[in-house]
PDB file of C-alpha atoms in Angstrom:
ATOM      1  CA  MET A   1      22.414 -48.934 -16.250  1.00 40.00           C
ATOM      2  CA  ALA A   2      20.716 -52.233 -16.715  1.00 42.00           C
ATOM      3  CA  MET A   3      22.137 -53.483 -13.362  1.00 43.00           C
ATOM      4  CA  ALA A   4      20.794 -50.400 -11.621  1.00 49.00           C
ATOM      5  CA  ALA A   5      17.280 -50.960 -13.142  1.00 51.00           C
ATOM      6  CA  ILE A   6      17.309 -54.604 -11.968  1.00 43.00           C
ATOM      7  CA  ASP A   7      18.033 -53.314  -8.390  1.00 58.00           C
ATOM      8  CA  PHE A   8      15.613 -50.612  -8.426  1.00 62.00           C
ATOM      9  CA  GLN A   9      12.860 -53.109  -9.585  1.00 60.00           C
ATOM     10  CA  LEU A  10      13.787 -55.243  -6.782  1.00 63.00           C
ATOM     11  CA  LEU A  11      13.131 -52.227  -4.386  1.00 65.00           C
ATOM     12  CA  ALA A  12       9.875 -51.515  -6.132  1.00 59.00           C
ATOM     13  CA  ASN A  13       8.564 -55.069  -5.147  1.00 60.00           C
ATOM     14  CA  ALA A  14       9.962 -54.721  -1.583  1.00 62.00           C
ATOM     15  CA  GLY A  15       6.755 -53.563   0.031  1.00 63.00           C
ATOM     16  CA  PHE A  16       6.445 -50.067  -0.840  1.00 73.00           C
ATOM     17  CA  PRO A  17       2.735 -49.458  -1.453  1.00 80.00           C
ATOM     18  CA  PRO A  18       2.100 -48.647  -5.143  1.00 84.00           C
ATOM     19  CA  ALA A  19       0.422 -45.743  -6.714  1.00 90.00           C
ATOM     20  CA  THR A  20      -1.448 -46.135 -10.016  1.00 92.00           C
ATOM     21  CA  PHE A  21      -1.837 -43.745 -12.824  1.00 94.00           C
ATOM     22  CA  LYS A  22      -3.775 -43.592 -16.215  1.00 94.00           C
ATOM     23  CA  PRO A  23      -2.238 -42.667 -19.445  1.00 93.00           C
ATOM     24  CA  GLY A  24      -1.745 -38.834 -19.534  1.00 91.00           C
ATOM     25  CA  GLU A  25      -2.282 -38.441 -15.746  1.00 93.00           C
ATOM     26  CA  VAL A  26       0.122 -36.269 -13.957  1.00 93.00           C
ATOM     27  CA  ILE A  27       2.491 -37.972 -11.452  1.00 92.00           C
ATOM     28  CA  PHE A  28       4.001 -34.787 -10.357  1.00 93.00           C
ATOM     29  CA  ALA A  29       4.053 -31.266 -11.704  1.00 94.00           C
ATOM     30  CA  GLU A  30       6.821 -28.872 -12.237  1.00 93.00           C
ATOM     31  CA  GLY A  31       7.250 -26.711  -9.151  1.00 95.00           C
ATOM     32  CA  ASP A  32       5.645 -29.403  -6.855  1.00 96.00           C
ATOM     33  CA  LYS A  33       7.637 -30.157  -3.590  1.00 94.00           C
ATOM     34  CA  GLY A  34      10.185 -32.962  -4.254  1.00 93.00           C
ATOM     35  CA  ASP A  35       9.405 -35.179  -1.265  1.00 93.00           C
ATOM     36  CA  LYS A  36       9.487 -38.532  -3.017  1.00 92.00           C
ATOM     37  CA  MET A  37      11.185 -40.515  -5.840  1.00 91.00           C
ATOM     38  CA  TYR A  38       9.477 -43.241  -7.750  1.00 89.00           C
ATOM     39  CA  VAL A  39      10.449 -46.601  -9.130  1.00 83.00           C
ATOM     40  CA  ILE A  40       8.356 -47.758 -12.043  1.00 83.00           C
ATOM     41  CA  ARG A  41       6.733 -51.099 -11.303  1.00 81.00           C
ATOM     42  CA  SER A  42       4.736 -51.529 -14.510  1.00 81.00           C
ATOM     43  CA  GLY A  43       3.943 -49.117 -17.519  1.00 74.00           C
ATOM     44  CA  GLU A  44       6.066 -46.175 -18.670  1.00 62.00           C
ATOM     45  CA  ASP A  45       6.470 -42.471 -18.239  1.00 56.00           C
ATOM     46  CA  VAL A  46       9.366 -41.311 -20.284  1.00 56.00           C
ATOM     47  CA  LEU A  47      11.193 -44.194 -18.714  1.00 58.00           C
ATOM     48  CA  SER A  48      10.330 -47.853 -18.649  1.00 52.00           C
ATOM     49  CA  HIS A  49       9.807 -50.667 -16.183  1.00 54.00           C
ATOM     50  CA  GLY A  50      12.340 -50.679 -13.384  1.00 60.00           C
ATOM     51  CA  GLY A  51      13.520 -47.195 -13.991  1.00 76.00           C
ATOM     52  CA  ILE A  52      13.514 -44.359 -11.110  1.00 83.00           C
ATOM     53  CA  PHE A  53      12.550 -40.816 -11.545  1.00 89.00           C
ATOM     54  CA  GLY A  54      11.993 -37.791  -9.218  1.00 90.00           C
ATOM     55  CA  GLU A  55      15.289 -38.434  -7.312  1.00 90.00           C
ATOM     56  CA  MET A  56      16.884 -35.105  -7.980  1.00 88.00           C
ATOM     57  CA  ALA A  57      14.345 -32.985  -6.230  1.00 91.00           C
ATOM     58  CA  LEU A  58      14.365 -35.416  -3.268  1.00 90.00           C
ATOM     59  CA  ILE A  59      17.987 -35.283  -3.005  1.00 90.00           C
ATOM     60  CA  ASP A  60      18.359 -31.595  -3.173  1.00 90.00           C
ATOM     61  CA  GLY A  61      15.135 -30.454  -1.661  1.00 90.00           C
ATOM     62  CA  SER A  62      14.365 -28.147  -4.660  1.00 92.00           C
ATOM     63  CA  PRO A  63      10.977 -28.094  -6.257  1.00 95.00           C
ATOM     64  CA  ARG A  64      10.256 -30.347  -9.235  1.00 93.00           C
ATOM     65  CA  ALA A  65      12.032 -29.092 -12.357  1.00 89.00           C
ATOM     66  CA  ALA A  66       9.730 -30.931 -14.715  1.00 88.00           C
ATOM     67  CA  THR A  67       6.166 -32.528 -15.032  1.00 91.00           C
ATOM     68  CA  ALA A  68       6.087 -36.329 -15.125  1.00 90.00           C
ATOM     69  CA  ARG A  69       3.057 -38.039 -16.870  1.00 88.00           C
ATOM     70  CA  ALA A  70       2.188 -41.567 -17.296  1.00 89.00           C
ATOM     71  CA  ALA A  71       2.689 -42.569 -20.864  1.00 87.00           C
ATOM     72  CA  THR A  72       0.817 -45.857 -20.378  1.00 89.00           C
ATOM     73  CA  PRO A  73      -1.181 -47.307 -17.450  1.00 92.00           C
ATOM     74  CA  CYS A  74       1.601 -47.003 -14.875  1.00 88.00           C
ATOM     75  CA  GLU A  75       2.203 -48.354 -11.461  1.00 87.00           C
ATOM     76  CA  VAL A  76       4.922 -46.751  -9.419  1.00 87.00           C
ATOM     77  CA  ALA A  77       6.445 -47.290  -5.995  1.00 86.00           C
ATOM     78  CA  PRO A  78       6.808 -43.960  -4.175  1.00 90.00           C
ATOM     79  CA  ILE A  79      10.033 -43.795  -2.070  1.00 89.00           C
ATOM     80  CA  THR A  80       9.779 -41.058   0.657  1.00 89.00           C
ATOM     81  CA  GLU A  81      12.694 -39.127   2.040  1.00 90.00           C
ATOM     82  CA  LYS A  82      12.874 -41.011   5.229  1.00 89.00           C
ATOM     83  CA  SER A  83      12.886 -44.287   3.294  1.00 86.00           C
ATOM     84  CA  PHE A  84      15.447 -42.925   0.737  1.00 87.00           C
ATOM     85  CA  LEU A  85      17.680 -41.876   3.640  1.00 89.00           C
ATOM     86  CA  PHE A  86      17.383 -45.336   5.252  1.00 86.00           C
ATOM     87  CA  LEU A  87      18.202 -47.078   2.081  1.00 84.00           C
ATOM     88  CA  VAL A  88      21.293 -44.997   1.328  1.00 86.00           C
ATOM     89  CA  HIS A  89      22.497 -45.576   4.871  1.00 88.00           C
ATOM     90  CA  GLU A  90      21.882 -49.337   5.194  1.00 83.00           C
ATOM     91  CA  THR A  91      22.515 -50.277   1.508  1.00 82.00           C
ATOM     92  CA  PRO A  92      25.344 -48.473  -0.002  1.00 83.00           C
ATOM     93  CA  PHE A  93      24.905 -50.251  -3.301  1.00 83.00           C
ATOM     94  CA  PHE A  94      21.525 -48.387  -3.497  1.00 82.00           C
ATOM     95  CA  ALA A  95      23.297 -45.119  -3.178  1.00 85.00           C
ATOM     96  CA  ILE A  96      25.768 -46.076  -5.881  1.00 87.00           C
ATOM     97  CA  ALA A  97      22.869 -47.154  -8.158  1.00 84.00           C
ATOM     98  CA  VAL A  98      21.189 -43.621  -7.751  1.00 87.00           C
ATOM     99  CA  MET A  99      24.498 -41.834  -8.345  1.00 89.00           C
ATOM    100  CA  ARG A 100      25.153 -43.970 -11.590  1.00 88.00           C
ATOM    101  CA  THR A 101      21.619 -42.905 -12.861  1.00 85.00           C
ATOM    102  CA  LEU A 102      22.163 -39.244 -12.056  1.00 87.00           C
ATOM    103  CA  ALA A 103      25.560 -39.405 -13.856  1.00 90.00           C
ATOM    104  CA  GLU A 104      24.149 -41.134 -16.826  1.00 87.00           C
ATOM    105  CA  ARG A 105      21.391 -38.359 -17.051  1.00 82.00           C
ATOM    106  CA  LEU A 106      23.835 -35.569 -16.746  1.00 85.00           C
ATOM    107  CA  ARG A 107      26.007 -36.970 -19.665  1.00 89.00           C
ATOM    108  CA  ARG A 108      22.898 -37.237 -21.717  1.00 85.00           C
ATOM    109  CA  SER A 109      21.861 -33.750 -21.014  1.00 82.00           C
ATOM    110  CA  GLY A 110      25.247 -32.431 -22.315  1.00 80.00           C
ATOM    111  CA  GLY A 111      26.988 -32.093 -18.829  1.00 61.00           C
ATOM    112  CA  HIS A 112      30.566 -33.237 -18.717  1.00 60.00           C
ATOM    113  CA  GLY A 113      32.022 -35.999 -16.666  1.00 56.00           C
TER     114      GLY A 113
END
C-alpha cells in the first residue's frame, strides 16, 4: 500500500487545484453523486496524507455509500471523472494502484480474495 500512497501523493501535487476543509467539515455526504475521488494532500479524514478516497462511487457511478469528514485541517486534490479516465488510459500504473487500494479495502471489510 505504501507504494500506491506515494504515487497518489505525486498525483495530488500534479496541478489539480486543492480543496480545503476544517476539522469536522463534510467532504461529501452519503447519497451524494460520486463525481470525484480525492487524494489527501495534507491532514486526515479516516485516511492519512497521500491516501485516496471516494474512488468507488466514481468508478461505478453509484451514490456515495458513506460520509467523509475531515478529522484535522485537510487539503485534498479532487480528481474528476474525466481526469480519472485520462489517468487510467494514459498511466496504467495509476489504474493498478487504484485496484490495489480497492482490493486492500475489500479484504479489510471481510471480503474474500
